[in-house]
Amino acid sequence: MPKRPAGIPVTLPLDPRSGTTLQRQVYDGLRAAILAGRLRPGARLPSTRSLAADLAVARNTVTAAFSQLVTEGYAEARVGAGTVVARALPDDLTKVAARLALDNGRGPARNRPRISRRGRTLCDLPTLRPFQPGWPALDQVPLDLWWRLAMRVGRRLGRELLGHGDPAGYPPLRKAIAAYVAVSRGVRCAEEQVVVTSGSQQALFVAAQVSLDPHDAAWVEDPAYPGTVNALRAAGARLVPIPVDAEGIDVRFGEERRPAPRVVAVTPSHQYPLGVTMTLARRLELLRVARRARAWVLEDDYDSEFRYSSRPIPALQGLDQDGRVIYLGTFSKTLFPALRLGYAVVPTDLVRPFTAVRSVLDVHSPVLEQAVLAEFITAGYFERHLRRMRTLYAERQQVLLEEAKRHLAGLLELAPSGAGLQCVGWLAPGLDDRTAARAAAAHDVAVTPVSRFALGRLSRPGLLLSFGAFEPRQIRAGVQRLAEALGAARDGRFAEASKAGRDAEPARRRAFANA
Ligand SMILES: Cc1ncc(COP(=O)(O)O)c(C=O)c1O
């Protein structure tokens, strides 16, 4: 008979001198752990023999405590599987459990430690929602291949993968990234300059920490990606919003009317959220101003792999003569966001501080995932996946643009996007983007108001629409519902719609979950 795996280890504080029997103490301890959720429904309890040995009590004591838990419905005895925590705890027990879980580890409110002002400010900022712009087509990720590579890599590297890795990243992955960004993005770097991070969000955070002291001026595009704004705020920066025009961040405006920056944070390939590509002239101007101010430039190149209208535009980093650009990339769009792997290409003198701060956060990214990704890139699968996805996303954008032309005329004017997974649409006069987004939500459509990304004044109300994750039939249906929503918002029929929308919210979640 196959050996049954051991149950989860349980520690119980027993006191043989207390007036309570040991059997009762074992029962009480296990029951409390079940109610507090430390032993979860379905979890296997240790065998009576091993628990008795661990607790240094007679096996009968444990057997009796277990059978009392079973009799009272806290646990179930399974033939051949030992004793497991009951899967369905009675309602009143779950309520007790919830209360215990809530109180777990907390004292009365007045005694609790205070959350810092900075911590609270970060919570106030918009949080990322599912189906918001920026999600890739997860159903297209070659998962079978991924698992095959994982098995291959696991077998090849064996226990080498189990120890601590290099905080700057798994060396073969750094090498693969350096080669990839050099060829496809025109980034000039040695592999030692590549630091693997937990997504580009961590790279943004670390870059802000190593480049800014509290109150230093940080120029940010207005509107901007909230992840960048949060990272700069978390470093204590004084945010200086700089408007974006058709050529990118308005460097001249900043130079003439705003304090000189210590850091300039930009998305030159595909401005987030407006979608503008920074012109060459503007890039050179930006580098000139940064040089004069002795500032760092944070280049967030989050989705430029998917460029449709022209050849990919080389990164700003490739134009940098004096090592001031920190270049950031991510695998969240090109593969999948749960991978949590991104990278920074850092000027040589910043590699050590950058790696030091990164290792304070979480030491390094999981080595197995890094090793699989390294294999995925070096074996040529990454390029193949990118090529396939570029075609797919271009088709999806085309469907969105055509449907919008047909159904949204007079309501929303979509601007074709030269790159990435989303595009921006400008609302007709009289429509406000937050109301429009709420009306859309009530019609089962998730769009993001552009004003949510604004730091100062915003010229025109608009909506951000993601097309990458949706099949053509979903895009068609979505556009039709969006047209109804915007029509209702324009005609002032949105009051009833908004209530219906709240009622429809669970259905919307289900619909997206099945999408
Ligand atoms: C502008 C921008 N930068 C970076 C990221 C990527 O973040 P991460 O790599 O942490 O998933 C995103 C993701 O949506 C983004 O939109």
Short mmCIF file of C-alpha atoms and ligand atoms in Angstrom, two decimals:
data_model
loop_
_atom_site.label_atom_id
_atom_site.label_comp_id
_atom_site.label_asym_id
_atom_site.label_seq_id
_atom_site.Cartn_x
_atom_site.Cartn_y
_atom_site.Cartn_z
CA MET A 1 0.00 0.00 0.00
CA PRO A 2 1.44 3.45 -0.85
CA LYS A 3 2.62 5.35 2.17
CA ARG A 4 0.22 8.10 3.22
CA PRO A 5 1.90 11.56 3.36
CA ALA A 6 2.37 12.92 6.86
CA GLY A 7 -0.20 15.47 8.02
CA ILE A 8 0.77 19.07 8.67
CA PRO A 9 2.89 19.56 11.78
CA VAL A 10 0.95 20.90 14.76
CA THR A 11 2.45 22.66 17.76
CA LEU A 12 0.36 22.73 20.92
CA PRO A 13 1.42 24.31 24.18
CA LEU A 14 0.61 21.62 26.77
CA ASP A 15 0.93 22.20 30.48
CA PRO A 16 0.94 18.93 32.49
CA ARG A 17 0.65 20.92 35.75
CA SER A 18 -2.53 22.76 34.80
CA GLY A 19 -5.73 21.37 36.24
CA THR A 20 -6.97 20.41 32.71
CA THR A 21 -6.39 16.88 31.40
CA LEU A 22 -3.90 16.45 28.57
CA GLN A 23 -6.65 15.00 26.36
CA ARG A 24 -8.71 18.16 26.89
CA GLN A 25 -5.69 20.38 26.17
CA VAL A 26 -5.00 18.54 22.90
CA TYR A 27 -8.66 18.82 21.92
CA ASP A 28 -8.83 22.55 22.89
CA GLY A 29 -5.62 23.37 21.02
CA LEU A 30 -6.71 21.66 17.80
CA ARG A 31 -10.22 23.13 17.96
CA ALA A 32 -8.83 26.66 18.45
CA ALA A 33 -6.48 26.19 15.47
CA ILE A 34 -9.42 25.02 13.32
CA LEU A 35 -11.64 27.94 14.35
CA ALA A 36 -8.91 30.50 13.80
CA GLY A 37 -8.28 29.09 10.32
CA ARG A 38 -4.72 28.00 11.09
CA LEU A 39 -5.84 24.47 10.27
CA ARG A 40 -7.85 24.89 7.10
CA PRO A 41 -10.83 22.82 5.95
CA GLY A 42 -9.54 19.66 4.31
CA ALA A 43 -6.09 19.87 5.95
CA ARG A 44 -4.83 16.49 7.11
CA LEU A 45 -4.05 16.22 10.82
CA PRO A 46 -0.84 14.41 11.75
CA SER A 47 -1.18 10.72 12.56
CA THR A 48 -2.06 10.00 16.20
CA ARG A 49 1.26 8.19 16.54
CA SER A 50 3.42 11.07 15.32
CA LEU A 51 1.46 13.75 17.18
CA ALA A 52 1.66 11.74 20.40
CA ALA A 53 5.42 11.42 19.91
CA ASP A 54 5.81 15.15 19.16
CA LEU A 55 3.77 16.16 22.20
CA ALA A 56 5.31 13.48 24.43
CA VAL A 57 1.89 12.17 25.50
CA ALA A 58 0.30 8.71 25.29
CA ARG A 59 -1.17 7.81 21.92
CA ASN A 60 -4.54 7.12 23.60
CA THR A 61 -4.67 10.75 24.71
CA VAL A 62 -4.41 11.97 21.12
CA THR A 63 -6.80 9.29 19.79
CA ALA A 64 -9.44 10.34 22.32
CA ALA A 65 -9.01 14.05 21.45
CA PHE A 66 -9.33 13.26 17.73
CA SER A 67 -12.48 11.21 18.19
CA GLN A 68 -14.06 14.05 20.19
CA LEU A 69 -13.29 16.49 17.32
CA VAL A 70 -14.83 14.01 14.86
CA THR A 71 -17.93 13.51 17.01
CA GLU A 72 -18.47 17.27 17.24
CA GLY A 73 -18.04 17.84 13.50
CA TYR A 74 -14.68 19.68 13.55
CA ALA A 75 -12.88 16.83 11.83
CA GLU A 76 -13.63 13.82 9.66
CA ALA A 77 -12.04 10.38 9.85
CA ARG A 78 -11.26 9.01 6.38
CA VAL A 79 -10.48 5.38 5.80
CA GLY A 80 -6.92 5.16 4.56
CA ALA A 81 -6.46 8.94 4.77
CA GLY A 82 -6.37 9.56 8.50
CA THR A 83 -8.17 12.49 10.09
CA VAL A 84 -8.78 15.73 8.17
CA VAL A 85 -10.28 19.06 9.23
CA ALA A 86 -14.00 19.08 8.31
CA ARG A 87 -14.60 20.61 4.90
CA ALA A 88 -17.93 22.14 5.84
CA LEU A 89 -17.83 23.72 9.24
CA PRO A 90 -21.26 24.60 10.58
CA ASP A 91 -22.24 28.26 10.03
CA ASP A 92 -22.03 29.37 13.59
CA LEU A 93 -18.55 27.91 13.85
CA THR A 94 -17.42 29.75 10.75
CA LYS A 95 -18.66 33.00 12.25
CA VAL A 96 -16.61 32.36 15.36
CA ALA A 97 -13.70 31.52 13.10
CA ALA A 98 -14.09 34.75 11.17
CA ARG A 99 -14.13 36.74 14.39
CA LEU A 100 -11.06 34.95 15.66
CA ALA A 101 -9.30 35.51 12.35
CA LEU A 102 -10.17 39.22 12.42
CA ASP A 103 -8.89 39.65 15.93
CA ASN A 104 -5.89 37.48 15.25
CA GLY A 105 -2.75 39.25 16.30
CA ARG A 106 -4.45 42.58 16.96
CA GLY A 107 -5.01 44.34 20.23
CA PRO A 108 -7.74 46.89 20.99
CA ALA A 109 -7.86 49.68 18.37
CA ARG A 110 -6.27 52.31 20.60
CA ASN A 111 -3.19 50.15 21.15
CA ARG A 112 -2.54 49.41 17.49
CA PRO A 113 0.52 50.83 15.76
CA ARG A 114 -0.20 53.68 13.34
CA ILE A 115 0.16 53.24 9.56
CA SER A 116 2.51 55.87 8.13
CA ARG A 117 1.04 58.79 6.16
CA ARG A 118 2.98 57.62 3.11
CA GLY A 119 1.48 54.14 3.45
CA ARG A 120 -2.02 55.59 3.62
CA THR A 121 -1.40 57.89 0.64
CA LEU A 122 -0.40 54.92 -1.50
CA CYS A 123 -3.71 53.18 -0.63
CA ASP A 124 -5.64 56.24 -1.83
CA LEU A 125 -4.24 55.95 -5.32
CA PRO A 126 -6.16 53.97 -7.91
CA THR A 127 -5.45 50.28 -7.59
CA LEU A 128 -5.04 48.00 -10.58
CA ARG A 129 -8.21 46.16 -11.58
CA PRO A 130 -8.65 43.04 -13.68
CA PHE A 131 -9.49 43.72 -17.34
CA GLN A 132 -8.21 47.19 -17.16
CA PRO A 133 -6.00 48.21 -20.07
CA GLY A 134 -2.75 46.37 -20.35
CA TRP A 135 -3.67 42.70 -20.01
CA PRO A 136 -2.14 40.35 -22.56
CA ALA A 137 -4.01 37.41 -24.13
CA LEU A 138 -3.39 34.84 -21.42
CA ASP A 139 -5.06 32.05 -23.41
CA GLN A 140 -2.26 32.36 -25.99
CA VAL A 141 0.61 31.73 -23.58
CA PRO A 142 2.24 28.41 -24.67
CA LEU A 143 1.75 26.81 -21.28
CA ASP A 144 2.45 23.22 -22.31
CA LEU A 145 5.77 24.29 -23.72
CA TRP A 146 6.45 26.32 -20.57
CA TRP A 147 5.90 23.28 -18.33
CA ARG A 148 8.00 21.08 -20.59
CA LEU A 149 10.84 23.57 -20.31
CA ALA A 150 10.33 23.72 -16.55
CA MET A 151 10.73 19.93 -16.34
CA ARG A 152 13.77 20.00 -18.60
CA VAL A 153 15.42 22.81 -16.66
CA GLY A 154 14.50 21.23 -13.32
CA ARG A 155 16.05 17.91 -14.33
CA ARG A 156 19.16 19.52 -15.72
CA LEU A 157 19.86 21.85 -12.83
CA GLY A 158 18.46 19.71 -10.03
CA ARG A 159 19.46 20.94 -6.62
CA GLU A 160 21.46 23.83 -8.03
CA LEU A 161 18.13 25.65 -8.20
CA LEU A 162 17.40 25.30 -4.54
CA GLY A 163 19.94 27.57 -2.92
CA HIS A 164 20.14 31.34 -2.87
CA GLY A 165 20.64 32.93 -6.26
CA ASP A 166 22.35 36.11 -7.40
CA PRO A 167 20.36 39.21 -6.26
CA ALA A 168 21.05 40.76 -9.68
CA GLY A 169 19.38 37.79 -11.35
CA TYR A 170 20.09 34.31 -12.69
CA PRO A 171 23.20 34.88 -14.86
CA PRO A 172 21.96 33.07 -18.02
CA LEU A 173 18.75 35.15 -17.88
CA ARG A 174 20.70 38.41 -17.53
CA LYS A 175 22.76 37.36 -20.54
CA ALA A 176 19.65 36.45 -22.56
CA ILE A 177 17.97 39.79 -21.69
CA ALA A 178 21.10 41.79 -22.58
CA ALA A 179 21.22 40.10 -26.00
CA TYR A 180 17.49 40.55 -26.56
CA VAL A 181 17.30 44.28 -25.67
CA ALA A 182 20.41 44.99 -27.73
CA VAL A 183 18.95 43.47 -30.88
CA SER A 184 15.29 44.33 -30.56
CA ARG A 185 15.40 47.63 -28.64
CA GLY A 186 18.77 49.14 -29.52
CA VAL A 187 19.80 49.16 -25.85
CA ARG A 188 23.56 49.35 -25.35
CA CYS A 189 24.66 47.35 -22.35
CA ALA A 190 26.82 44.60 -20.93
CA GLU A 191 25.03 41.72 -19.26
CA GLU A 192 26.41 42.92 -15.89
CA GLN A 193 24.17 45.99 -16.24
CA VAL A 194 21.00 43.90 -16.32
CA VAL A 195 19.24 43.43 -12.98
CA VAL A 196 16.29 41.05 -12.92
CA THR A 197 13.41 42.36 -10.81
CA SER A 198 10.02 41.25 -9.64
CA GLY A 199 8.17 42.88 -12.55
CA SER A 200 9.00 46.39 -13.68
CA GLN A 201 7.00 47.71 -10.74
CA GLN A 202 9.83 46.64 -8.45
CA ALA A 203 12.35 48.11 -10.87
CA LEU A 204 10.48 51.44 -10.74
CA PHE A 205 10.51 51.32 -6.94
CA VAL A 206 14.21 50.49 -6.71
CA ALA A 207 15.15 53.03 -9.37
CA ALA A 208 13.31 55.74 -7.43
CA GLN A 209 15.04 54.71 -4.19
CA VAL A 210 18.56 54.85 -5.65
CA SER A 211 18.11 58.02 -7.66
CA LEU A 212 16.14 60.31 -5.35
CA ASP A 213 16.44 61.76 -1.89
CA PRO A 214 13.27 62.96 -0.14
CA HIS A 215 11.95 66.22 -1.61
CA ASP A 216 14.02 65.93 -4.79
CA ALA A 217 12.07 67.07 -7.84
CA ALA A 218 10.87 64.24 -10.09
CA TRP A 219 9.36 65.19 -13.44
CA VAL A 220 6.51 62.91 -14.40
CA GLU A 221 4.43 62.85 -17.52
CA ASP A 222 0.94 64.20 -16.97
CA PRO A 223 -1.09 61.96 -17.29
CA ALA A 224 1.10 59.14 -15.97
CA TYR A 225 1.15 55.47 -15.05
CA PRO A 226 0.07 55.18 -11.38
CA GLY A 227 2.77 52.57 -10.68
CA THR A 228 5.42 55.17 -11.53
CA VAL A 229 3.74 57.89 -9.51
CA ASN A 230 3.48 55.54 -6.52
CA ALA A 231 7.13 54.51 -6.73
CA LEU A 232 8.30 58.12 -6.87
CA ARG A 233 6.03 59.11 -3.99
CA ALA A 234 7.25 56.18 -1.95
CA ALA A 235 10.79 57.54 -2.35
CA GLY A 236 9.60 60.88 -0.97
CA ALA A 237 9.96 62.73 -4.29
CA ARG A 238 8.39 66.11 -4.98
CA LEU A 239 6.28 65.26 -8.03
CA VAL A 240 6.46 67.79 -10.85
CA PRO A 241 3.80 66.99 -13.49
CA ILE A 242 4.86 67.94 -17.03
CA PRO A 243 2.24 67.97 -19.81
CA VAL A 244 2.42 65.58 -22.74
CA ASP A 245 1.81 66.80 -26.29
CA ALA A 246 1.83 65.05 -29.67
CA GLU A 247 5.63 64.58 -29.45
CA GLY A 248 5.79 63.28 -25.89
CA ILE A 249 6.67 64.97 -22.61
CA ASP A 250 6.84 68.76 -23.13
CA VAL A 251 10.48 69.21 -22.12
CA ARG A 252 10.53 72.90 -23.05
CA PHE A 253 7.56 73.60 -20.75
CA GLY A 254 9.39 71.89 -17.90
CA GLU A 255 12.64 73.68 -18.59
CA GLU A 256 11.04 77.11 -18.69
CA ARG A 257 8.44 76.81 -15.97
CA ARG A 258 9.35 74.08 -13.53
CA PRO A 259 12.22 73.32 -11.12
CA ALA A 260 15.12 71.34 -12.55
CA PRO A 261 14.61 67.61 -12.06
CA ARG A 262 16.70 65.04 -10.23
CA VAL A 263 14.77 62.35 -12.14
CA VAL A 264 12.61 62.40 -15.27
CA ALA A 265 10.26 59.43 -15.60
CA VAL A 266 8.99 58.73 -19.11
CA THR A 267 7.35 56.14 -21.37
CA PRO A 268 8.89 57.23 -24.71
CA SER A 269 7.92 54.25 -26.88
CA HIS A 270 4.24 54.38 -26.01
CA GLN A 271 3.19 57.07 -23.59
CA TYR A 272 1.00 55.69 -20.81
CA PRO A 273 -1.94 56.33 -21.13
CA LEU A 274 -2.11 58.63 -24.19
CA GLY A 275 -0.22 56.34 -26.56
CA VAL A 276 2.07 59.02 -28.06
CA THR A 277 5.50 57.92 -29.31
CA MET A 278 8.19 60.42 -28.35
CA THR A 279 9.83 61.91 -31.42
CA LEU A 280 13.58 61.76 -31.96
CA ALA A 281 13.87 65.54 -31.57
CA ARG A 282 12.09 65.40 -28.23
CA ARG A 283 14.27 62.51 -27.06
CA LEU A 284 17.41 64.49 -27.79
CA GLU A 285 15.95 67.55 -26.06
CA LEU A 286 15.10 65.46 -23.02
CA LEU A 287 18.62 64.07 -22.80
CA ARG A 288 20.05 67.60 -23.16
CA VAL A 289 17.88 68.92 -20.30
CA ALA A 290 18.70 65.88 -18.15
CA ARG A 291 22.41 66.44 -18.79
CA ARG A 292 22.18 70.08 -17.79
CA ALA A 293 20.28 69.18 -14.59
CA ARG A 294 22.53 66.15 -13.91
CA ALA A 295 19.33 64.16 -13.72
CA TRP A 296 18.58 60.46 -14.15
CA VAL A 297 16.07 59.40 -16.80
CA LEU A 298 13.72 56.50 -16.04
CA GLU A 299 12.66 54.92 -19.30
CA ASP A 300 9.71 52.56 -18.81
CA ASP A 301 9.56 50.50 -22.01
CA TYR A 302 6.62 48.37 -20.92
CA ASP A 303 4.97 47.26 -24.17
CA SER A 304 6.98 48.40 -27.18
CA GLU A 305 7.52 44.82 -28.40
CA PHE A 306 4.11 45.12 -30.01
CA ARG A 307 4.57 47.82 -32.62
CA TYR A 308 2.22 47.84 -35.58
CA SER A 309 2.65 50.90 -37.70
CA SER A 310 6.39 51.05 -38.21
CA ARG A 311 9.59 49.31 -37.26
CA PRO A 312 10.20 49.29 -33.50
CA ILE A 313 11.68 52.61 -32.42
CA PRO A 314 15.00 52.15 -30.63
CA ALA A 315 15.02 52.88 -26.93
CA LEU A 316 16.02 56.27 -25.54
CA GLN A 317 18.76 54.42 -23.65
CA GLY A 318 20.55 53.78 -26.94
CA LEU A 319 20.89 57.54 -27.52
CA ASP A 320 22.28 58.23 -24.07
CA GLN A 321 25.94 59.30 -24.17
CA ASP A 322 26.63 59.66 -20.49
CA GLY A 323 25.00 56.84 -18.56
CA ARG A 324 21.96 58.57 -17.13
CA VAL A 325 19.13 56.41 -18.50
CA ILE A 326 17.75 53.58 -16.38
CA TYR A 327 15.90 51.37 -18.84
CA LEU A 328 13.03 49.17 -17.60
CA GLY A 329 11.32 46.26 -19.31
CA THR A 330 8.83 43.61 -18.28
CA PHE A 331 7.58 40.16 -19.24
CA SER A 332 4.10 41.00 -17.94
CA LYS A 333 2.80 41.95 -21.40
CA THR A 334 4.97 39.75 -23.57
CA LEU A 335 4.26 36.63 -21.48
CA PHE A 336 2.05 36.91 -18.41
CA PRO A 337 1.87 39.24 -15.40
CA ALA A 338 1.84 36.49 -12.75
CA LEU A 339 5.38 35.60 -13.80
CA ARG A 340 6.50 38.74 -11.93
CA LEU A 341 9.69 39.08 -13.90
CA GLY A 342 10.98 42.33 -15.25
CA TYR A 343 14.40 43.93 -15.58
CA ALA A 344 16.34 47.11 -15.35
CA VAL A 345 19.33 47.99 -17.49
CA VAL A 346 21.29 50.25 -15.21
CA PRO A 347 24.23 52.58 -15.81
CA THR A 348 27.40 50.86 -14.59
CA ASP A 349 27.92 52.99 -11.48
CA LEU A 350 24.36 52.30 -10.36
CA VAL A 351 24.50 48.51 -10.59
CA ARG A 352 25.75 47.97 -7.02
CA PRO A 353 23.33 50.32 -5.22
CA PHE A 354 20.47 49.12 -7.40
CA THR A 355 21.22 45.46 -6.63
CA ALA A 356 21.68 46.24 -2.93
CA VAL A 357 18.24 47.89 -2.65
CA ARG A 358 16.66 45.12 -4.72
CA SER A 359 18.08 42.47 -2.41
CA VAL A 360 16.72 44.28 0.66
CA LEU A 361 13.22 43.85 -0.77
CA ASP A 362 13.09 40.13 -1.54
CA VAL A 363 16.70 38.97 -2.03
CA HIS A 364 16.07 37.76 -5.59
CA SER A 365 13.36 36.49 -7.92
CA PRO A 366 12.59 32.75 -7.83
CA VAL A 367 15.42 30.95 -9.60
CA LEU A 368 13.30 28.25 -11.27
CA GLU A 369 11.12 30.80 -13.09
CA GLN A 370 14.21 32.74 -14.14
CA ALA A 371 15.86 29.57 -15.44
CA VAL A 372 12.76 28.57 -17.43
CA LEU A 373 12.50 32.05 -18.90
CA ALA A 374 16.20 32.02 -19.84
CA GLU A 375 15.62 28.77 -21.69
CA PHE A 376 12.45 30.14 -23.31
CA ILE A 377 14.38 33.11 -24.68
CA THR A 378 17.62 31.41 -25.72
CA ALA A 379 15.83 28.54 -27.47
CA GLY A 380 14.03 31.10 -29.68
CA TYR A 381 10.51 30.54 -28.31
CA PHE A 382 10.22 34.11 -27.03
CA GLU A 383 10.81 35.68 -30.46
CA ARG A 384 8.36 33.23 -32.00
CA HIS A 385 5.72 34.06 -29.39
CA LEU A 386 6.24 37.80 -29.90
CA ARG A 387 5.82 37.48 -33.66
CA ARG A 388 2.60 35.54 -33.25
CA MET A 389 1.20 37.93 -30.67
CA ARG A 390 2.10 40.99 -32.74
CA THR A 391 -0.08 39.69 -35.57
CA LEU A 392 -2.89 38.72 -33.22
CA TYR A 393 -2.92 42.07 -31.40
CA ALA A 394 -2.77 44.01 -34.68
CA GLU A 395 -5.89 42.11 -35.84
CA ARG A 396 -7.66 42.75 -32.57
CA GLN A 397 -6.92 46.45 -32.72
CA GLN A 398 -8.20 46.53 -36.28
CA VAL A 399 -11.48 44.91 -35.20
CA LEU A 400 -11.82 47.44 -32.38
CA LEU A 401 -11.19 50.41 -34.68
CA GLU A 402 -13.65 49.20 -37.30
CA GLU A 403 -16.36 48.46 -34.75
CA ALA A 404 -15.81 51.81 -33.09
CA LYS A 405 -16.16 53.58 -36.42
CA ARG A 406 -19.44 51.78 -36.98
CA HIS A 407 -21.03 52.10 -33.54
CA LEU A 408 -19.31 54.86 -31.60
CA ALA A 409 -19.32 57.70 -34.12
CA GLY A 410 -20.32 60.92 -32.41
CA LEU A 411 -19.64 59.42 -28.98
CA LEU A 412 -16.03 58.31 -28.86
CA GLU A 413 -13.24 58.91 -31.32
CA LEU A 414 -10.64 56.14 -31.06
CA ALA A 415 -7.04 56.99 -31.87
CA PRO A 416 -5.26 54.04 -33.55
CA SER A 417 -2.38 52.93 -31.39
CA GLY A 418 1.01 52.39 -33.01
CA ALA A 419 2.02 49.97 -30.25
CA GLY A 420 0.92 48.02 -27.22
CA LEU A 421 -2.30 46.48 -26.07
CA GLN A 422 -4.55 49.48 -25.57
CA CYS A 423 -5.69 52.63 -27.23
CA VAL A 424 -7.24 55.85 -26.10
CA GLY A 425 -10.59 57.21 -27.23
CA TRP A 426 -11.65 60.84 -26.95
CA LEU A 427 -15.17 61.52 -25.77
CA ALA A 428 -17.58 63.79 -27.61
CA PRO A 429 -18.10 67.23 -26.03
CA GLY A 430 -20.40 67.12 -23.02
CA LEU A 431 -19.35 63.62 -21.92
CA ASP A 432 -17.28 63.38 -18.80
CA ASP A 433 -14.95 60.37 -18.67
CA ARG A 434 -15.68 59.17 -15.12
CA THR A 435 -19.43 59.19 -15.75
CA ALA A 436 -18.80 57.48 -19.08
CA ALA A 437 -16.70 54.77 -17.40
CA ARG A 438 -19.41 54.20 -14.77
CA ALA A 439 -22.06 54.00 -17.46
CA ALA A 440 -19.86 51.52 -19.33
CA ALA A 441 -19.44 49.41 -16.17
CA ALA A 442 -23.21 49.29 -15.86
CA HIS A 443 -23.26 47.83 -19.37
CA ASP A 444 -20.62 45.19 -18.55
CA VAL A 445 -17.76 47.07 -20.17
CA ALA A 446 -14.56 47.95 -18.29
CA VAL A 447 -12.92 51.12 -19.57
CA THR A 448 -10.63 53.42 -17.64
CA PRO A 449 -11.17 57.18 -17.60
CA VAL A 450 -8.02 58.96 -18.74
CA SER A 451 -8.59 61.56 -16.01
CA ARG A 452 -7.74 58.85 -13.47
CA PHE A 453 -4.12 59.17 -14.58
CA ALA A 454 -4.05 62.95 -14.51
CA LEU A 455 -1.94 64.71 -11.93
CA GLY A 456 -2.96 68.25 -12.84
CA ARG A 457 -5.22 69.65 -15.49
CA LEU A 458 -6.39 67.40 -18.30
CA SER A 459 -7.23 68.86 -21.68
CA ARG A 460 -9.79 66.35 -22.92
CA PRO A 461 -11.88 63.61 -21.33
CA GLY A 462 -11.04 60.20 -22.74
CA LEU A 463 -11.22 56.47 -22.13
CA LEU A 464 -8.54 53.83 -22.23
CA LEU A 465 -9.59 50.64 -24.02
CA SER A 466 -7.61 47.43 -23.94
CA PHE A 467 -7.97 45.12 -26.92
CA GLY A 468 -5.16 42.59 -26.38
CA ALA A 469 -6.95 40.14 -24.12
CA PHE A 470 -10.23 39.96 -26.03
CA GLU A 471 -11.34 37.88 -28.96
CA PRO A 472 -13.00 39.66 -31.89
CA ARG A 473 -16.49 38.48 -30.83
CA GLN A 474 -15.93 39.93 -27.36
CA ILE A 475 -14.65 43.19 -28.85
CA ARG A 476 -17.72 43.46 -31.11
CA ALA A 477 -20.15 42.82 -28.28
CA GLY A 478 -18.23 45.19 -26.00
CA VAL A 479 -18.30 48.04 -28.49
CA GLN A 480 -22.04 47.66 -28.93
CA ARG A 481 -22.61 47.77 -25.19
CA LEU A 482 -20.24 50.73 -24.88
CA ALA A 483 -22.26 52.55 -27.53
CA GLU A 484 -25.45 51.96 -25.52
CA ALA A 485 -23.70 53.12 -22.34
CA LEU A 486 -22.28 56.29 -23.85
CA GLY A 487 -25.61 57.05 -25.52
CA ALA A 488 -27.31 56.71 -22.13
CA ALA A 489 -24.69 58.91 -20.47
CA ARG A 490 -25.04 61.56 -23.18
CA ASP A 491 -28.85 61.59 -22.98
CA GLY A 492 -28.88 61.72 -19.17
CA ARG A 493 -30.37 58.22 -18.90
CA PHE A 494 -27.48 57.00 -16.82
CA ALA A 495 -29.09 57.42 -13.35
CA GLU A 496 -31.16 54.22 -13.72
CA ALA A 497 -28.39 52.54 -15.63
CA SER A 498 -25.99 53.05 -12.75
CA LYS A 499 -28.27 51.19 -10.32
CA ALA A 500 -28.79 48.39 -12.80
CA GLY A 501 -25.02 48.34 -13.23
CA ARG A 502 -24.44 47.80 -9.55
CA ASP A 503 -26.93 44.95 -9.62
CA ALA A 504 -25.19 43.51 -12.67
CA GLU A 505 -21.73 43.64 -11.11
CA PRO A 506 -21.54 39.99 -9.96
CA ALA A 507 -22.78 38.88 -13.40
CA ARG A 508 -20.11 41.04 -15.02
CA ARG A 509 -17.39 39.42 -12.93
CA ARG A 510 -18.67 35.97 -13.91
CA ALA A 511 -18.82 36.95 -17.56
CA PHE A 512 -15.21 38.13 -17.50
CA ALA A 513 -14.07 35.14 -15.51
CA ASN A 514 -15.46 32.94 -18.29
CA ALA A 515 -14.12 35.14 -21.05
C1 LIG B 1 3.28 51.79 -17.92
C2 LIG B 1 3.51 50.47 -17.29
N1 LIG B 1 4.70 50.20 -16.76
C3 LIG B 1 4.96 48.99 -16.23
C4 LIG B 1 3.99 48.01 -16.20
C5 LIG B 1 4.33 46.58 -15.81
O1 LIG B 1 4.31 46.29 -14.55
P1 LIG B 1 4.87 44.88 -14.07
O2 LIG B 1 6.06 44.50 -14.87
O3 LIG B 1 5.24 45.16 -12.65
O4 LIG B 1 3.75 43.89 -14.19
C6 LIG B 1 2.73 48.26 -16.66
C7 LIG B 1 1.70 47.23 -16.49
O5 LIG B 1 0.54 47.39 -16.69
C8 LIG B 1 2.48 49.51 -17.25
O6 LIG B 1 1.29 49.76 -17.80
#
